Amino acid sequence: TANSTTGKILTVLISYSATYAYKYKSEEHGLEWEEEAKTMYIDILNRAYIEAYVLIGFYFADFYQFDREWIIGKIEEFVQLDDNKWNSFFLGGYIYGNRPSNKYVYSLFYPHYQRAVENSSSLELSQAHGLNRHLLTFYLWGLENLEEGGLFQSYLKNISPSLALDLIQWICANERDLNTISMEIRNKTFEKVLNLWTYLSDKYDNRNESEDLKVKMDLYRLIAFTPKLDLQYTKLLLRASSISDRHFFTRFLFKDLVRLKTEGEPFETAKYLAQILDSILLNPTTVFHYISPTNQSYIIDLVSFLFENGQQERACNLCEELAKHGHDFIRETYYKYMS
């Protein structure tokens, strides 16, 4: 839409307006929208060109700078738009073109988020991709929670499996920030992800359609947000890792289990780790699967940890079952601890 002739004209008009506003900024009035440009834009908007709605949303930050009162009025007014214009303004414009910014803007657009959530069951992935990012961010910031009837909880309750998978992808995108934030914020993030993980795991626990199973398996990726293995985290990991899948070893990596074996009390950690490794490695569908050299080294490390921390019987059984199915890389570890 923005690439249509009308869209290109309006984009140039917005660019000109922003340049003019900054060039002729005054101490008395600050940034101002040049009157002729404003009149032209409003005229096109009044003719109901869909591009005008898309670009108001997309360039919200610019409009907010040079005519705050006008754009706030439009945000309030546009809640009542018909579906086509509203989708263009909010989902196709604002959500697509803007990152979540702050509590004030969140509250300003809150009625639009409500409308999107009310229609979440019919949203396609292309529409909801950005919405997932916004709502997840507000949840991690503490502006949303998982209370029954709340905005985020209502959204999670109604979204399709494809949107749930996309949400998990957005959660995992936050992993790279874990080493750059304070320990306090990091622990709060772990807690929020745990609660969200539990909610999604419970939602899909008794569902067995192929799309639902994909969500259940993909939740294993949230192991990156696991600070240590305990009963609660192990339960969630077992739910995900017990599902048969022919691409199991390409989907489920072991590097985070290697990280987690060093967290907490070793004998307690080994007990939980043994359950997870049994679930992954002894799965009837996956025990025949090719295991990459990288994963082989991870498995050797993990099985050795079991031998050394009170789980000799479980470790021995793992070695025997893997070797029985042609995974000879584990034999040396077996003989090392069983000799």
Short mmCIF file of C-alpha atoms in Angstrom, two decimals:
data_model
loop_
_atom_site.label_atom_id
_atom_site.label_comp_id
_atom_site.label_asym_id
_atom_site.label_seq_id
_atom_site.Cartn_x
_atom_site.Cartn_y
_atom_site.Cartn_z
CA THR A 1 0.00 0.00 0.00
CA ALA A 2 2.78 2.44 0.89
CA ASN A 3 4.36 1.66 -2.49
CA SER A 4 1.33 2.82 -4.46
CA THR A 5 1.42 6.21 -6.15
CA THR A 6 -0.70 7.73 -3.39
CA GLY A 7 1.46 6.07 -0.74
CA LYS A 8 4.67 7.45 -2.27
CA ILE A 9 3.19 10.96 -2.48
CA LEU A 10 2.11 10.85 1.16
CA THR A 11 5.48 9.47 2.28
CA VAL A 12 7.22 12.39 0.57
CA LEU A 13 4.73 14.77 2.16
CA ILE A 14 5.45 13.38 5.65
CA SER A 15 9.20 13.55 5.03
CA TYR A 16 8.87 17.17 3.89
CA SER A 17 6.72 17.98 6.93
CA ALA A 18 9.29 16.53 9.32
CA THR A 19 12.17 18.37 7.60
CA TYR A 20 10.21 21.65 7.66
CA ALA A 21 9.28 21.21 11.32
CA TYR A 22 12.88 20.74 12.43
CA LYS A 23 14.27 23.42 10.12
CA TYR A 24 11.85 26.11 11.29
CA LYS A 25 11.57 25.04 14.91
CA SER A 26 10.92 28.05 17.17
CA GLU A 27 11.55 28.49 20.86
CA GLU A 28 7.99 29.69 21.37
CA HIS A 29 6.08 27.00 19.47
CA GLY A 30 8.63 24.21 19.06
CA LEU A 31 8.05 21.82 16.13
CA GLU A 32 5.09 22.65 13.93
CA TRP A 33 3.39 20.99 10.99
CA GLU A 34 3.51 23.25 7.94
CA GLU A 35 -0.10 24.32 7.27
CA GLU A 36 -0.23 23.64 3.53
CA ALA A 37 1.20 20.14 3.98
CA LYS A 38 -1.22 19.46 6.81
CA THR A 39 -4.20 20.62 4.71
CA MET A 40 -3.10 18.39 1.84
CA TYR A 41 -2.71 15.33 4.05
CA ILE A 42 -6.06 15.84 5.76
CA ASP A 43 -7.74 16.28 2.38
CA ILE A 44 -6.40 12.91 1.20
CA LEU A 45 -7.38 11.33 4.52
CA ASN A 46 -10.92 12.70 4.19
CA ARG A 47 -11.16 11.04 0.80
CA ALA A 48 -10.61 7.73 2.65
CA TYR A 49 -7.45 6.68 0.80
CA ILE A 50 -6.28 3.61 2.69
CA GLU A 51 -2.63 4.70 2.33
CA ALA A 52 -3.33 7.72 4.53
CA TYR A 53 -4.41 5.45 7.39
CA VAL A 54 -1.41 3.13 7.01
CA LEU A 55 1.10 5.98 7.05
CA ILE A 56 -0.45 7.80 10.01
CA GLY A 57 0.19 4.65 12.00
CA PHE A 58 3.59 3.92 10.49
CA TYR A 59 4.88 7.48 11.03
CA PHE A 60 3.15 7.98 14.38
CA ALA A 61 6.38 9.21 16.02
CA ASP A 62 6.82 11.94 13.38
CA PHE A 63 3.23 13.13 13.64
CA TYR A 64 3.57 13.13 17.42
CA GLN A 65 6.56 15.46 17.14
CA PHE A 66 5.08 18.12 14.89
CA ASP A 67 1.34 17.99 15.76
CA ARG A 68 0.80 16.13 19.01
CA GLU A 69 -2.76 17.28 19.61
CA TRP A 70 -3.88 16.26 16.12
CA ILE A 71 -2.37 12.76 16.21
CA ILE A 72 -3.71 12.03 19.71
CA GLY A 73 -7.15 13.04 18.50
CA LYS A 74 -6.84 10.70 15.51
CA ILE A 75 -5.72 7.79 17.70
CA GLU A 76 -8.82 8.24 19.84
CA GLU A 77 -11.07 8.68 16.80
CA PHE A 78 -9.68 5.73 14.84
CA VAL A 79 -10.81 3.17 17.41
CA GLN A 80 -14.21 3.42 15.70
CA LEU A 81 -12.94 2.85 12.15
CA ASP A 82 -14.32 0.03 10.05
CA ASP A 83 -12.20 -3.13 10.01
CA ASN A 84 -10.36 -2.39 6.76
CA LYS A 85 -9.27 1.13 7.74
CA TRP A 86 -8.51 0.12 11.32
CA ASN A 87 -6.40 -2.88 10.29
CA SER A 88 -4.50 -0.61 7.91
CA PHE A 89 -3.89 2.04 10.57
CA PHE A 90 -3.09 -0.12 13.60
CA LEU A 91 -1.80 -3.52 12.44
CA GLY A 92 -0.49 -2.50 9.03
CA GLY A 93 0.80 0.90 10.11
CA TYR A 94 1.51 1.46 13.79
CA ILE A 95 2.31 -2.10 14.89
CA TYR A 96 4.32 -2.86 11.75
CA GLY A 97 6.33 0.36 11.80
CA ASN A 98 6.95 1.02 15.50
CA ARG A 99 8.66 -0.74 18.35
CA PRO A 100 7.04 -0.70 21.80
CA SER A 101 8.22 2.57 23.32
CA ASN A 102 6.95 3.51 26.78
CA LYS A 103 4.07 3.33 29.24
CA TYR A 104 2.45 6.55 27.97
CA VAL A 105 2.26 5.40 24.34
CA TYR A 106 1.06 1.98 25.54
CA SER A 107 -1.83 3.64 27.39
CA LEU A 108 -2.55 5.93 24.42
CA PHE A 109 -3.00 2.94 22.11
CA TYR A 110 -4.56 0.65 24.73
CA PRO A 111 -8.08 0.71 23.18
CA HIS A 112 -6.52 -0.41 19.88
CA TYR A 113 -4.68 -3.25 21.60
CA GLN A 114 -7.99 -4.26 23.17
CA ARG A 115 -9.67 -4.32 19.78
CA ALA A 116 -6.84 -6.41 18.33
CA VAL A 117 -7.08 -8.90 21.21
CA GLU A 118 -10.85 -9.17 20.81
CA ASN A 119 -10.24 -10.27 17.22
CA SER A 120 -7.10 -12.33 17.91
CA SER A 121 -8.69 -15.67 17.02
CA SER A 122 -9.07 -14.50 13.40
CA LEU A 123 -5.68 -12.83 13.01
CA GLU A 124 -3.23 -14.16 10.46
CA LEU A 125 0.49 -14.42 11.23
CA SER A 126 1.32 -11.48 8.95
CA GLN A 127 -1.03 -9.31 11.02
CA ALA A 128 -0.05 -10.60 14.45
CA HIS A 129 3.74 -10.86 14.12
CA GLY A 130 4.30 -7.31 15.34
CA LEU A 131 1.42 -7.52 17.81
CA ASN A 132 3.13 -10.51 19.45
CA ARG A 133 6.24 -8.40 19.92
CA HIS A 134 4.32 -5.49 21.46
CA LEU A 135 2.23 -7.54 23.89
CA LEU A 136 5.19 -9.68 24.96
CA THR A 137 7.26 -6.56 25.61
CA PHE A 138 4.51 -5.03 27.73
CA TYR A 139 4.34 -8.28 29.67
CA LEU A 140 8.10 -8.35 30.28
CA TRP A 141 7.99 -4.69 31.31
CA GLY A 142 5.31 -5.47 33.89
CA LEU A 143 2.58 -3.49 32.12
CA GLU A 144 0.67 -6.70 31.41
CA ASN A 145 0.26 -9.94 33.36
CA LEU A 146 -1.36 -13.36 33.09
CA GLU A 147 -4.35 -12.67 35.29
CA GLU A 148 -7.64 -14.12 34.05
CA GLY A 149 -9.45 -11.62 31.85
CA GLY A 150 -6.40 -9.41 31.39
CA LEU A 151 -5.34 -8.18 27.96
CA PHE A 152 -2.35 -10.51 27.51
CA GLN A 153 -4.05 -13.53 29.05
CA SER A 154 -7.09 -13.03 26.81
CA TYR A 155 -4.80 -12.87 23.82
CA LEU A 156 -2.93 -16.05 24.74
CA LYS A 157 -6.21 -17.84 25.36
CA ASN A 158 -7.49 -17.22 21.82
CA ILE A 159 -4.49 -17.22 19.48
CA SER A 160 -3.83 -20.00 16.98
CA PRO A 161 -0.85 -22.37 17.27
CA SER A 162 0.97 -20.52 14.47
CA LEU A 163 0.78 -17.29 16.47
CA ALA A 164 1.91 -19.13 19.61
CA LEU A 165 4.97 -20.40 17.72
CA ASP A 166 5.73 -16.84 16.61
CA LEU A 167 5.40 -15.64 20.20
CA ILE A 168 7.93 -18.26 21.34
CA GLN A 169 10.28 -16.97 18.64
CA TRP A 170 9.95 -13.44 20.05
CA ILE A 171 10.64 -14.74 23.58
CA CYS A 172 13.80 -16.47 22.36
CA ALA A 173 14.91 -13.26 20.65
CA ASN A 174 15.35 -11.77 24.12
CA GLU A 175 18.01 -14.37 25.00
CA ARG A 176 20.80 -12.24 23.58
CA ASP A 177 20.01 -9.52 26.15
CA LEU A 178 20.43 -11.79 29.19
CA ASN A 179 24.13 -11.04 29.59
CA THR A 180 23.69 -7.27 29.26
CA ILE A 181 21.07 -6.67 31.96
CA SER A 182 21.39 -6.47 35.73
CA MET A 183 20.95 -9.60 37.82
CA GLU A 184 17.74 -8.19 39.32
CA ILE A 185 16.12 -7.61 35.91
CA ARG A 186 17.47 -10.92 34.68
CA ASN A 187 15.83 -12.81 37.56
CA LYS A 188 12.54 -10.98 36.94
CA THR A 189 12.76 -11.96 33.28
CA PHE A 190 13.34 -15.61 34.23
CA GLU A 191 10.28 -15.49 36.49
CA LYS A 192 8.05 -13.93 33.84
CA VAL A 193 9.20 -16.36 31.16
CA LEU A 194 8.62 -19.27 33.56
CA ASN A 195 5.05 -18.12 34.22
CA LEU A 196 4.38 -17.64 30.50
CA TRP A 197 5.99 -20.99 29.68
CA THR A 198 3.81 -22.69 32.30
CA TYR A 199 0.68 -21.03 30.91
CA LEU A 200 1.38 -22.11 27.34
CA SER A 201 2.46 -25.60 28.40
CA ASP A 202 -0.77 -26.07 30.35
CA LYS A 203 -2.83 -24.74 27.45
CA TYR A 204 -1.40 -27.24 24.96
CA ASP A 205 -0.77 -30.15 27.32
CA ASN A 206 -3.76 -32.26 26.29
CA ARG A 207 -3.85 -31.25 22.64
CA ASN A 208 -2.53 -33.63 20.01
CA GLU A 209 -3.17 -31.99 16.66
CA SER A 210 0.01 -31.61 14.59
CA GLU A 211 0.08 -27.81 14.96
CA ASP A 212 -0.44 -28.05 18.71
CA LEU A 213 2.42 -30.57 19.01
CA LYS A 214 4.73 -28.12 17.25
CA VAL A 215 4.01 -25.57 19.98
CA LYS A 216 4.61 -28.14 22.73
CA MET A 217 7.97 -29.11 21.20
CA ASP A 218 9.04 -25.54 20.53
CA LEU A 219 8.56 -24.62 24.18
CA TYR A 220 11.73 -26.60 24.88
CA ARG A 221 13.64 -23.65 23.41
CA LEU A 222 12.76 -21.67 26.54
CA ILE A 223 15.40 -23.72 28.34
CA ALA A 224 17.63 -20.73 27.55
CA PHE A 225 15.69 -18.88 30.28
CA THR A 226 16.14 -21.65 32.85
CA PRO A 227 18.44 -20.57 35.72
CA LYS A 228 18.74 -24.09 37.20
CA LEU A 229 17.04 -27.47 37.04
CA ASP A 230 14.34 -28.02 39.65
CA LEU A 231 11.02 -29.84 39.80
CA GLN A 232 9.05 -27.12 37.99
CA TYR A 233 11.49 -26.56 35.13
CA THR A 234 12.06 -30.30 34.70
CA LYS A 235 8.31 -30.89 34.40
CA LEU A 236 8.11 -28.29 31.61
CA LEU A 237 11.13 -29.68 29.78
CA LEU A 238 9.82 -33.23 30.01
CA ARG A 239 6.49 -32.20 28.51
CA ALA A 240 8.31 -30.81 25.49
CA SER A 241 11.08 -33.38 25.10
CA SER A 242 8.86 -36.46 25.31
CA ILE A 243 7.13 -35.75 21.99
CA SER A 244 8.30 -37.92 19.10
CA ASP A 245 9.63 -36.07 16.08
CA ARG A 246 11.86 -37.23 13.25
CA HIS A 247 13.83 -33.98 13.41
CA PHE A 248 14.30 -34.30 17.15
CA PHE A 249 18.07 -33.98 17.32
CA THR A 250 18.11 -30.94 15.06
CA ARG A 251 15.42 -29.28 17.16
CA PHE A 252 16.59 -30.13 20.64
CA LEU A 253 20.12 -29.06 21.44
CA PHE A 254 22.02 -30.07 24.55
CA LYS A 255 24.21 -27.02 25.14
CA ASP A 256 21.86 -25.51 27.73
CA LEU A 257 21.78 -28.78 29.66
CA VAL A 258 25.58 -28.59 29.79
CA ARG A 259 25.23 -25.07 31.19
CA LEU A 260 22.61 -26.14 33.73
CA LYS A 261 24.61 -29.08 35.11
CA THR A 262 26.88 -26.53 36.80
CA GLU A 263 23.97 -24.72 38.49
CA GLY A 264 22.54 -25.80 41.82
CA GLU A 265 23.45 -28.76 44.01
CA PRO A 266 25.15 -31.41 41.78
CA PHE A 267 23.34 -34.52 43.09
CA GLU A 268 19.95 -32.80 42.89
CA THR A 269 20.70 -31.45 39.41
CA ALA A 270 21.85 -34.90 38.23
CA LYS A 271 18.52 -36.40 39.33
CA TYR A 272 16.55 -34.00 37.13
CA LEU A 273 19.07 -34.16 34.30
CA ALA A 274 18.77 -37.97 34.15
CA GLN A 275 15.00 -37.68 33.63
CA ILE A 276 15.41 -35.20 30.78
CA LEU A 277 18.13 -37.23 29.03
CA ASP A 278 16.00 -40.37 29.30
CA SER A 279 13.12 -38.50 27.70
CA ILE A 280 15.24 -37.21 24.83
CA LEU A 281 17.70 -40.00 24.13
CA LEU A 282 15.50 -43.03 24.77
CA ASN A 283 12.55 -41.75 22.77
CA PRO A 284 11.57 -44.66 20.46
CA THR A 285 11.38 -42.39 17.44
CA THR A 286 14.64 -40.56 17.98
CA VAL A 287 17.07 -43.11 19.39
CA PHE A 288 17.75 -44.22 15.80
CA HIS A 289 18.42 -40.66 14.66
CA TYR A 290 21.82 -39.33 13.58
CA ILE A 291 23.57 -37.43 16.38
CA SER A 292 25.94 -34.72 15.24
CA PRO A 293 29.55 -34.65 16.54
CA THR A 294 28.72 -31.49 18.53
CA ASN A 295 25.78 -33.13 20.25
CA GLN A 296 27.87 -36.27 20.82
CA SER A 297 30.37 -34.24 22.84
CA TYR A 298 27.53 -32.63 24.82
CA ILE A 299 26.01 -36.04 25.58
CA ILE A 300 29.36 -37.46 26.72
CA ASP A 301 29.76 -34.48 29.07
CA LEU A 302 26.25 -34.89 30.47
CA VAL A 303 26.41 -38.66 30.91
CA SER A 304 29.77 -38.31 32.65
CA PHE A 305 28.14 -35.83 35.04
CA LEU A 306 25.47 -38.43 35.84
CA PHE A 307 28.10 -41.09 36.58
CA GLU A 308 29.91 -38.70 38.91
CA ASN A 309 26.87 -37.46 40.83
CA GLY A 310 24.83 -40.38 42.04
CA GLN A 311 23.05 -41.43 38.84
CA GLN A 312 25.30 -44.34 37.83
CA GLU A 313 22.41 -46.70 37.05
CA ARG A 314 20.61 -44.16 34.82
CA ALA A 315 23.88 -43.25 33.10
CA CYS A 316 24.75 -46.91 32.50
CA ASN A 317 21.33 -47.55 30.99
CA LEU A 318 21.66 -44.55 28.70
CA CYS A 319 25.04 -45.79 27.46
CA GLU A 320 23.76 -49.29 26.83
CA GLU A 321 20.66 -48.14 24.96
CA LEU A 322 22.60 -45.69 22.79
CA ALA A 323 25.26 -48.29 21.96
CA LYS A 324 22.56 -50.88 21.21
CA HIS A 325 21.22 -48.54 18.52
CA GLY A 326 24.59 -47.90 16.89
CA HIS A 327 25.78 -44.82 18.75
CA ASP A 328 29.30 -46.08 19.44
CA PHE A 329 30.62 -42.68 20.53
CA ILE A 330 29.35 -43.40 24.06
CA ARG A 331 31.27 -46.68 24.53
CA GLU A 332 34.48 -45.07 25.80
CA THR A 333 32.56 -43.17 28.48
CA TYR A 334 30.78 -46.36 29.50
CA TYR A 335 34.02 -48.33 29.90
CA LYS A 336 35.68 -45.43 31.73
CA TYR A 337 33.12 -45.48 34.54
CA MET A 338 32.20 -49.16 34.54
CA SER A 339 35.69 -50.63 34.60
#
